[in-house]
Short mmCIF file of C-alpha atoms in Angstrom, two decimals:
data_model
loop_
_atom_site.label_atom_id
_atom_site.label_comp_id
_atom_site.label_asym_id
_atom_site.label_seq_id
_atom_site.Cartn_x
_atom_site.Cartn_y
_atom_site.Cartn_z
CA MET A 1 116.35 31.87 109.58
CA PRO A 2 113.68 29.68 111.26
CA SER A 3 110.09 30.84 111.11
CA LEU A 4 108.31 32.24 114.17
CA ALA A 5 106.10 29.13 114.28
CA ALA A 6 109.13 26.86 114.23
CA SER A 7 110.79 28.83 117.05
CA ARG A 8 107.66 28.62 119.15
CA PHE A 9 107.43 24.87 118.53
CA LYS A 10 111.04 24.36 119.65
CA THR A 11 110.42 26.42 122.78
CA PHE A 12 107.28 24.43 123.54
CA ALA A 13 109.12 21.13 122.97
CA LYS A 14 111.96 22.14 125.32
CA THR A 15 109.52 23.30 127.99
CA SER A 16 107.50 20.09 127.72
CA ALA A 17 110.63 17.96 127.92
CA LEU A 18 111.79 19.86 131.02
CA ALA A 19 108.36 19.43 132.65
CA CYS A 20 108.48 15.71 131.98
CA VAL A 21 111.95 15.43 133.51
CA LEU A 22 110.89 17.38 136.60
CA ALA A 23 107.72 15.37 137.02
CA SER A 24 109.24 11.96 136.32
CA PRO A 25 110.28 11.28 139.95
CA LEU A 26 106.65 11.79 140.99
CA TRP A 27 105.26 9.45 138.33
CA ALA A 28 107.96 6.86 138.98
CA HIS A 29 106.75 6.35 142.56
CA ALA A 30 103.03 6.97 142.01
CA GLN A 31 100.62 4.52 143.61
CA LEU A 32 97.06 3.76 142.55
CA SER A 33 94.45 2.25 144.86
CA ALA A 34 90.75 1.64 144.34
CA ASN A 35 87.72 0.85 146.46
CA VAL A 36 84.14 -0.34 146.08
CA ALA A 37 81.39 -0.67 148.69
CA LEU A 38 77.77 -1.58 149.20
CA THR A 39 76.03 0.18 152.10
CA THR A 40 72.54 0.00 153.57
CA ASN A 41 72.35 3.81 153.73
CA TYR A 42 74.58 6.65 152.55
CA LYS A 43 74.63 9.51 155.04
CA PHE A 44 76.53 12.75 154.44
CA ARG A 45 77.08 14.87 157.54
CA GLY A 46 74.31 13.01 159.30
CA GLN A 47 71.75 13.24 156.51
CA ASP A 48 70.40 10.44 154.28
CA GLN A 49 71.37 11.01 150.65
CA ASP A 50 68.21 9.24 149.52
CA SER A 51 65.24 11.38 150.53
CA SER A 52 62.79 9.63 148.20
CA ARG A 53 62.07 6.83 150.67
CA SER A 54 61.21 6.96 154.38
CA ARG A 55 62.49 3.52 155.31
CA ALA A 56 65.79 2.98 157.14
CA VAL A 57 67.39 0.74 154.50
CA LYS A 58 68.25 2.71 151.34
CA PRO A 59 71.07 0.77 149.65
CA ALA A 60 73.80 2.67 147.83
CA LEU A 61 76.64 1.46 145.60
CA GLN A 62 79.90 3.38 146.03
CA GLY A 63 83.45 3.34 144.75
CA GLY A 64 86.44 5.33 143.57
CA PHE A 65 90.20 5.53 143.35
CA ASP A 66 93.14 7.40 144.87
CA TYR A 67 96.40 8.28 143.14
CA SER A 68 99.32 9.24 145.37
CA PHE A 69 102.56 10.62 143.96
CA GLY A 70 104.97 8.55 146.01
CA ASP A 71 106.63 10.23 148.96
CA SER A 72 105.92 13.73 147.66
CA GLY A 73 102.71 13.95 149.70
CA PHE A 74 100.56 15.01 146.73
CA TYR A 75 97.48 13.02 145.76
CA VAL A 76 94.35 13.16 143.60
CA GLY A 77 91.24 11.04 143.71
CA ASN A 78 87.65 10.37 142.76
CA TRP A 79 84.74 8.87 144.69
CA ASN A 80 81.20 8.11 143.54
CA SER A 81 77.90 7.08 145.11
CA SER A 82 74.33 6.50 144.06
CA VAL A 83 72.04 9.18 145.57
CA ASP A 84 68.42 10.30 145.30
CA TRP A 85 67.79 13.76 146.72
CA LEU A 86 68.01 16.01 143.66
CA PRO A 87 65.36 15.82 140.90
CA GLY A 88 66.85 14.30 137.76
CA ASN A 89 70.07 13.17 139.42
CA SER A 90 71.10 9.75 140.73
CA LEU A 91 74.89 10.03 141.03
CA GLU A 92 77.30 11.99 143.21
CA THR A 93 80.84 12.32 141.84
CA ASP A 94 83.56 13.74 144.07
CA VAL A 95 86.85 14.96 142.61
CA TYR A 96 89.63 16.02 144.97
CA GLY A 97 93.32 16.67 145.34
CA GLY A 98 95.64 17.70 148.11
CA TYR A 99 98.91 17.45 149.98
CA LYS A 100 99.78 15.40 153.06
CA PHE A 101 102.74 16.10 155.31
CA LYS A 102 103.98 15.54 158.85
CA ALA A 103 104.97 18.28 161.30
CA GLY A 104 106.09 17.08 164.70
CA ASP A 105 103.68 14.42 165.90
CA ILE A 106 100.79 15.61 163.72
CA ASP A 107 99.88 14.34 160.26
CA TRP A 108 98.42 17.19 158.18
CA ASP A 109 96.25 17.06 155.08
CA VAL A 110 95.15 20.08 153.01
CA GLY A 111 93.25 20.11 149.74
CA ALA A 112 90.16 20.93 147.71
CA LEU A 113 87.09 18.87 146.81
CA THR A 114 84.26 19.37 144.34
CA TYR A 115 80.94 17.53 144.60
CA VAL A 116 79.41 17.09 141.13
CA TYR A 117 75.79 16.12 140.40
CA SER A 118 75.70 15.78 136.62
CA GLY A 119 71.94 15.28 136.41
CA ASN A 120 71.18 18.48 138.34
CA THR A 121 74.02 20.99 138.75
CA ARG A 122 72.15 22.90 141.47
CA GLY A 123 73.86 20.57 143.91
CA ASN A 124 77.43 21.21 142.73
CA THR A 125 79.61 22.46 145.59
CA THR A 126 83.33 23.13 146.07
CA GLU A 127 85.15 23.15 149.41
CA ILE A 128 88.71 23.53 150.64
CA TYR A 129 89.72 21.50 153.66
CA GLY A 130 92.44 20.97 156.22
CA SER A 131 92.90 18.27 158.85
CA GLY A 132 95.32 17.25 161.54
CA THR A 133 95.69 13.75 163.01
CA TYR A 134 97.32 13.02 166.36
CA GLY A 135 97.27 9.37 167.31
CA PRO A 136 93.66 8.12 166.99
CA PHE A 137 92.18 11.64 166.92
CA THR A 138 91.51 13.76 163.83
CA ALA A 139 90.14 17.30 163.52
CA LYS A 140 89.02 18.42 160.06
CA TYR A 141 87.53 21.67 158.81
CA SER A 142 85.86 22.12 155.40
CA HIS A 143 85.00 25.58 154.03
CA THR A 144 82.68 26.23 151.07
CA VAL A 145 84.27 28.47 148.41
CA SER A 146 81.61 28.07 145.70
CA LYS A 147 78.50 30.25 145.57
CA ASP A 148 76.44 27.08 145.38
CA TYR A 149 75.91 24.87 148.42
CA PHE A 150 74.09 21.58 147.74
CA GLY A 151 71.06 23.29 146.23
CA TRP A 152 70.35 25.50 149.26
CA ALA A 153 71.76 28.62 147.65
CA GLY A 154 73.91 29.76 144.73
CA ALA A 155 73.96 30.90 141.13
CA ARG A 156 72.33 27.71 139.83
CA ASP A 157 69.65 27.86 142.51
CA GLY A 158 68.44 31.19 141.16
CA SER A 159 67.60 32.56 144.60
CA GLY A 160 70.30 35.23 144.57
CA LEU A 161 71.57 33.81 147.88
CA LYS A 162 75.07 32.47 148.48
CA GLY A 163 76.21 29.30 150.19
CA ARG A 164 79.83 30.47 150.28
CA ASN A 165 81.44 30.53 153.76
CA THR A 166 79.38 27.62 155.03
CA GLY A 167 81.74 25.66 157.29
CA TYR A 168 81.90 22.12 158.62
CA LEU A 169 84.02 21.01 161.59
CA GLN A 170 84.41 17.33 162.39
CA LEU A 171 86.20 15.60 165.26
CA SER A 172 86.75 11.88 164.79
CA TYR A 173 88.32 8.92 166.57
CA SER A 174 89.61 5.67 165.08
CA GLN A 175 91.49 3.05 167.06
CA GLU A 176 92.16 -0.65 166.72
CA VAL A 177 90.90 -2.12 170.00
CA ALA A 178 91.39 -5.81 169.18
CA PRO A 179 92.99 -7.78 166.34
CA LYS A 180 91.15 -6.75 163.13
CA VAL A 181 88.59 -4.71 165.09
CA THR A 182 88.60 -0.89 164.83
CA LEU A 183 86.41 1.39 166.92
CA LYS A 184 85.18 4.55 165.14
CA ALA A 185 83.29 7.64 166.30
CA SER A 186 82.76 11.19 165.03
CA LEU A 187 81.02 14.44 165.92
CA GLY A 188 80.42 17.17 163.34
CA TYR A 189 79.01 20.69 163.26
CA THR A 190 77.62 22.50 160.19
CA HIS A 191 77.56 26.31 160.31
CA PHE A 192 75.56 27.67 157.36
CA SER A 193 76.26 30.92 155.54
CA SER A 194 74.18 33.92 156.62
CA ASP A 195 72.16 33.72 153.39
CA ILE A 196 71.16 30.10 154.04
CA LYS A 197 70.32 30.84 157.67
CA SER A 198 68.07 33.67 156.48
CA LEU A 199 65.86 30.92 154.99
CA GLY A 200 65.34 29.55 158.50
CA VAL A 201 67.73 26.62 158.08
CA PRO A 202 69.37 25.90 161.47
CA ASN A 203 72.99 25.00 162.10
CA TYR A 204 73.16 21.41 163.31
CA VAL A 205 75.29 18.65 164.84
CA ASP A 206 75.79 15.19 163.37
CA TYR A 207 77.25 12.09 164.97
CA SER A 208 78.29 8.50 164.31
CA ALA A 209 79.59 5.63 166.42
CA GLY A 210 80.44 2.05 165.57
CA GLY A 211 83.22 -0.18 164.38
CA ALA A 212 84.79 -2.10 161.51
CA TYR A 213 86.12 -5.62 161.14
CA ASP A 214 88.94 -6.56 158.77
CA LEU A 215 87.82 -9.66 156.86
CA GLY A 216 91.14 -10.02 155.05
CA ASP A 217 92.09 -9.79 151.36
CA GLY A 218 91.04 -6.13 151.30
CA PHE A 219 87.49 -6.79 152.55
CA SER A 220 86.00 -5.06 155.60
CA LEU A 221 82.60 -5.00 157.28
CA ALA A 222 81.49 -1.93 159.22
CA ALA A 223 78.44 -1.11 161.32
CA VAL A 224 77.71 2.38 162.69
CA VAL A 225 74.81 4.35 164.08
CA ALA A 226 74.69 7.82 162.47
CA GLY A 227 72.31 10.76 162.47
CA ALA A 228 71.88 14.46 163.23
CA ASN A 229 70.17 16.50 165.95
CA LYS A 230 67.87 18.77 163.92
CA LYS A 231 64.75 17.76 162.03
CA ALA A 232 65.36 18.35 158.32
CA TYR A 233 63.08 20.33 156.02
CA PHE A 234 62.56 17.30 153.78
CA GLY A 235 61.42 14.38 155.94
CA ASP A 236 63.36 12.31 158.43
CA VAL A 237 66.75 12.19 156.68
CA ASN A 238 68.47 13.30 159.92
CA LYS A 239 67.05 10.35 161.84
CA ALA A 240 69.57 7.98 163.46
CA ARG A 241 70.15 4.86 161.37
CA LEU A 242 72.08 1.64 161.80
CA ILE A 243 74.26 1.48 158.70
CA VAL A 244 76.09 -1.65 157.57
CA THR A 245 78.76 -1.42 154.87
CA LEU A 246 80.72 -4.11 153.06
CA ALA A 247 83.82 -2.69 151.36
CA LYS A 248 86.73 -3.91 149.27
CA THR A 249 90.03 -2.11 148.61
CA PHE A 250 92.42 -2.97 145.78
#
């Protein structure tokens, strides 16, 4: 009679083998892509992510990868950028995963994303998101599900306030208007949680407008003007900037 440990091992082995068989079609058609970019300024929702300097040019190095599981619609990814707005931290790491599908004429995308600041975890934030694209137009909504919200509130902040239920709605437009030339524009609105608003932080609107040129061989050059309508608590990070970005996809 086999031992209990041996029986459990056999059960585990069978389960693992079955999982591998079920997952194999996904892995067989998986696709990996990567990207790297150098930008004159990294703005997130209209705000400079380098608040240590007042000048317009604040270069940032960025890059990441995306892993799509073939035609299943599932994907995971990672994106990183140099930043300088949290004491002791110089890197933002985004980890995300989701599911893309088509319903009628609309391309849908739902998922979750966590922003990680390893040098100062007060900034760590997790959101769920959903978007729909119809032709050149996309509407996307992101909803904070973590207590923490980019250092404004949360367990790590120590204020006893919560950033959960902060929402961000963005409407964007992207259309090729000439060979290799794409016009881009977006308008976003941040609605803070009641706890954050109790600190006197106003909801605000951000915007961007510009274009991108396909240089070939995976290279592109983009130029946009981006900013936000409210003066920030920490300097002029909401100020409109001309941002130029050179990117390469693999």
